Short mmCIF file of C-alpha atoms in Angstrom, two decimals:
data_model
loop_
_atom_site.label_atom_id
_atom_site.label_comp_id
_atom_site.label_asym_id
_atom_site.label_seq_id
_atom_site.Cartn_x
_atom_site.Cartn_y
_atom_site.Cartn_z
CA MET A 266 5.30 -4.30 2.40
CA ALA A 267 3.59 -7.63 2.47
CA GLY A 268 1.18 -8.11 -0.37
CA PHE A 269 2.38 -5.02 -2.18
CA ASP A 270 5.43 -5.65 -4.31
CA GLU A 271 7.67 -3.43 -6.41
CA SER A 272 5.70 -3.98 -9.63
CA ALA A 273 2.46 -2.95 -7.91
CA LEU A 274 4.16 0.17 -6.60
CA LYS A 275 5.43 1.07 -10.07
CA ARG A 276 1.97 0.51 -11.56
CA LEU A 277 0.43 2.69 -8.84
CA GLU A 278 2.92 5.47 -9.55
CA ALA A 279 2.20 5.23 -13.29
CA LEU A 280 -1.55 5.44 -12.79
CA VAL A 281 -1.26 8.33 -10.33
CA SER A 282 0.93 10.32 -12.71
CA LYS A 283 -1.44 9.54 -15.59
CA SER A 284 -4.44 10.71 -13.57
CA LYS A 285 -2.65 13.89 -12.51
CA ALA A 286 -1.76 14.66 -16.13
CA GLY A 287 -5.31 15.87 -16.59
CA THR A 288 -6.60 13.00 -18.69
CA LYS A 289 -9.52 11.07 -17.33
CA LEU A 290 -8.64 7.45 -16.67
CA PRO A 291 -10.70 4.75 -18.36
CA PRO A 292 -13.00 2.97 -15.89
CA THR A 293 -10.79 -0.12 -15.72
CA GLU A 294 -7.69 1.91 -14.88
CA ALA A 295 -9.61 4.06 -12.38
CA LEU A 296 -10.77 0.91 -10.63
CA GLU A 297 -7.23 -0.51 -10.70
CA LEU A 298 -5.93 2.73 -9.18
CA LYS A 299 -8.44 2.51 -6.33
CA GLU A 300 -7.59 -1.14 -5.75
CA LEU A 301 -3.85 -0.45 -5.65
CA LYS A 302 -4.34 2.43 -3.22
CA LEU A 303 -6.37 0.16 -0.93
CA LEU A 304 -3.78 -2.62 -1.16
CA LYS A 305 -1.01 -0.17 -0.29
CA SER A 306 -2.97 1.11 2.70
CA ALA A 307 -3.67 -2.43 3.88
CA ALA A 308 0.01 -3.31 3.56
CA GLU A 309 1.01 -0.23 5.57
CA ILE A 310 -1.49 -1.15 8.29
CA ALA A 311 -0.18 -4.72 8.41
CA LYS A 312 3.38 -3.43 8.66
CA GLY A 313 2.40 -1.14 11.53
CA ARG A 314 0.67 -3.97 13.37
CA ALA A 315 3.71 -6.18 12.94
CA GLU A 316 5.95 -3.46 14.37
CA ILE A 317 3.62 -3.11 17.36
CA ALA A 318 3.66 -6.88 17.94
CA VAL A 319 7.46 -6.91 17.89
CA ALA A 320 7.61 -4.02 20.34
CA LYS A 321 5.11 -5.76 22.64
CA ARG A 322 7.20 -8.93 22.61
CA LYS A 323 10.32 -6.97 23.50
CA ILE A 324 8.54 -5.35 26.43
CA GLU A 325 7.18 -8.69 27.63
CA ASP A 326 10.64 -10.25 27.39
CA ARG A 327 12.06 -7.56 29.68
CA GLU A 328 9.51 -8.32 32.39
#
């Protein structure tokens, strides 16, 4: 995913597991968790849009 690399994914997984362990995250980590979730969502949206653009081009090329 563009803009969301392997290290960000690992950090997101670590923060999610830490938050699910029942301990309240410090404000800085809670904010980082929200930011990483938003970045992941944005990357997934961008990937979807790119796939749509490729499909559109293929359809236009057939015509």
